[in-house]
Amino acid sequence: MPSGMTKVQVFNLALDLIRSTPLISVDDATAEGRWLTRNYDHAARTIMRAYPWNFAKEFKTLSASTTAPPFKWRYAYTLPAGWARVTPVKRYGERYGDEVPHEIVGGSLYTNEPAPLYVILIMDKTANPGAWDDLFTEMVRCTLALGMANKFTGKGKYIELASQ
């Protein structure tokens, strides 16, 4: 279920956790606002890559590249723009199919599996917090609060609260 959040609402959720003053906009010139603007994208992308989030899953069929890998693998598949993570690749895309040995190199997936390759990708949905799952929002909130807690409060209580 989408959270319907905006970037400033996610900022304010993090600030609420450390009992700090909320922001009016993402452009607020407060120390907390500048810190959040600087660290938000990194925190969200890191959490996006960490788990196979349902809201970010996309089923893709990839065609083999005309250029094969130089050795070890027979086929190269170019991953689409905006991918964050590749879930385990299964033969023929079947739910309980055998796992396909593969390797991610840059923006390509190398394997010996012939085309077409059926994959489930986690796409980078960090730019639209309104589409995020509530649990993802909570994890971003806590990660940001944990990073800010000592810097802006100096109180161990808030670090413990954010890490829980």
XYZ file of C-alpha atoms in Angstrom:
164
model
C 0.000 0.000 0.000
C 1.524 3.359 -1.003
C 2.356 5.709 1.826
C 1.308 8.932 0.067
C 4.282 10.689 1.672
C 6.233 13.641 0.349
C 9.943 14.190 0.837
C 9.355 16.871 3.487
C 6.995 14.536 5.366
C 9.709 11.851 5.450
C 12.159 14.500 6.712
C 9.691 15.496 9.419
C 9.092 11.891 10.483
C 12.841 11.567 11.065
C 12.922 14.867 12.942
C 9.957 13.767 15.073
C 11.920 10.738 16.202
C 14.701 12.922 17.629
C 12.227 15.516 18.943
C 13.410 18.286 16.623
C 11.470 21.129 15.000
C 9.695 20.115 11.771
C 10.591 21.660 8.418
C 8.230 23.689 6.240
C 9.918 22.630 2.992
C 12.906 20.596 1.802
C 14.683 23.902 1.135
C 14.637 25.046 4.779
C 18.038 26.529 5.583
C 18.285 24.957 9.043
C 21.197 22.699 9.934
C 18.832 19.733 10.120
C 17.295 20.592 6.726
C 20.701 20.794 5.043
C 21.799 17.512 6.654
C 18.609 15.731 5.552
C 18.886 17.057 1.994
C 22.496 15.876 1.834
C 21.846 12.370 3.238
C 18.305 11.485 2.146
C 19.066 10.070 -1.325
C 21.911 7.904 -0.077
C 19.855 6.486 2.800
C 16.840 5.739 0.604
C 18.917 4.096 -2.158
C 20.831 1.964 0.328
C 17.616 0.659 1.877
C 16.076 0.159 -1.595
C 18.949 -2.158 -2.522
C 18.931 -4.023 0.795
C 15.592 -5.836 0.450
C 13.300 -7.080 -2.345
C 10.585 -4.464 -1.752
C 7.245 -5.438 -3.278
C 6.397 -1.886 -4.326
C 9.632 -1.649 -6.332
C 9.469 -5.053 -8.098
C 9.181 -5.183 -11.862
C 9.076 -8.262 -14.067
C 11.303 -7.862 -17.120
C 12.201 -9.935 -20.143
C 15.735 -9.154 -21.296
C 17.213 -9.745 -24.729
C 20.821 -10.799 -25.074
C 23.309 -8.142 -26.054
C 25.059 -8.504 -29.401
C 28.385 -8.354 -27.568
C 29.167 -11.431 -25.487
C 31.336 -11.245 -22.363
C 35.054 -11.787 -23.076
C 35.221 -15.064 -21.095
C 33.511 -17.204 -18.430
C 29.962 -16.392 -19.611
C 28.262 -16.803 -23.009
C 25.593 -14.078 -22.806
C 25.363 -10.490 -21.622
C 22.053 -8.792 -20.827
C 21.867 -5.049 -20.374
C 19.915 -4.107 -17.270
C 17.374 -1.297 -17.721
C 17.999 2.207 -16.452
C 16.933 2.684 -12.862
C 17.524 -0.839 -11.590
C 18.633 -1.103 -7.962
C 18.846 -4.854 -7.403
C 18.411 -8.128 -9.269
C 16.507 -10.812 -7.387
C 17.695 -14.406 -7.826
C 17.277 -15.327 -11.495
C 15.233 -18.482 -12.085
C 15.345 -20.650 -15.208
C 12.523 -19.642 -17.606
C 11.313 -17.185 -14.975
C 9.486 -19.958 -13.166
C 8.624 -19.379 -9.540
C 10.259 -22.578 -8.307
C 12.697 -22.977 -11.197
C 16.371 -23.696 -10.785
C 18.532 -20.704 -9.955
C 20.530 -19.482 -12.913
C 24.208 -18.826 -12.175
C 24.986 -15.238 -13.114
C 27.158 -12.258 -12.331
C 26.369 -8.546 -12.347
C 29.088 -6.493 -14.038
C 28.400 -2.780 -14.209
C 25.004 -2.413 -15.850
C 25.003 -5.915 -17.336
C 24.009 -9.364 -16.191
C 26.328 -12.131 -17.447
C 25.140 -15.737 -17.602
C 25.179 -18.885 -19.731
C 21.366 -18.836 -19.961
C 20.154 -18.134 -23.530
C 17.663 -15.384 -24.392
C 15.114 -14.390 -23.427
C 16.076 -13.965 -19.797
C 13.215 -13.503 -17.349
C 14.175 -11.453 -14.303
C 12.547 -9.689 -11.394
C 14.248 -6.387 -10.685
C 13.990 -4.000 -7.790
C 13.764 -0.617 -9.475
C 14.962 2.600 -7.870
C 11.757 4.235 -6.604
C 13.502 6.613 -4.205
C 12.414 9.726 -6.119
C 8.719 9.179 -5.348
C 8.079 8.711 -1.611
C 4.337 8.750 -2.304
C 4.679 5.287 -3.896
C 6.673 3.816 -1.017
C 5.415 1.080 1.247
C 4.875 2.258 4.842
C 7.578 -0.091 6.121
C 10.095 1.323 3.645
C 9.168 4.839 4.795
C 9.706 3.783 8.399
C 13.138 2.352 7.605
C 14.219 5.542 5.806
C 12.880 7.606 8.693
C 14.794 5.600 11.297
C 17.998 5.544 9.249
C 17.933 9.323 8.873
C 17.062 9.836 12.544
C 19.869 7.510 13.614
C 22.340 9.511 11.532
C 21.133 12.818 12.972
C 20.566 11.813 16.586
C 24.040 12.356 17.979
C 24.874 15.340 15.788
C 21.792 17.346 16.674
C 20.765 16.102 20.109
C 23.864 14.597 21.704
C 21.519 12.289 23.601
C 22.076 8.544 23.539
C 18.378 8.005 24.225
C 17.483 9.177 20.705
C 20.171 7.010 19.109
C 18.721 3.975 20.892
C 15.173 4.958 19.904
C 16.093 5.364 16.230
C 18.069 2.127 16.076
C 15.182 0.116 17.499
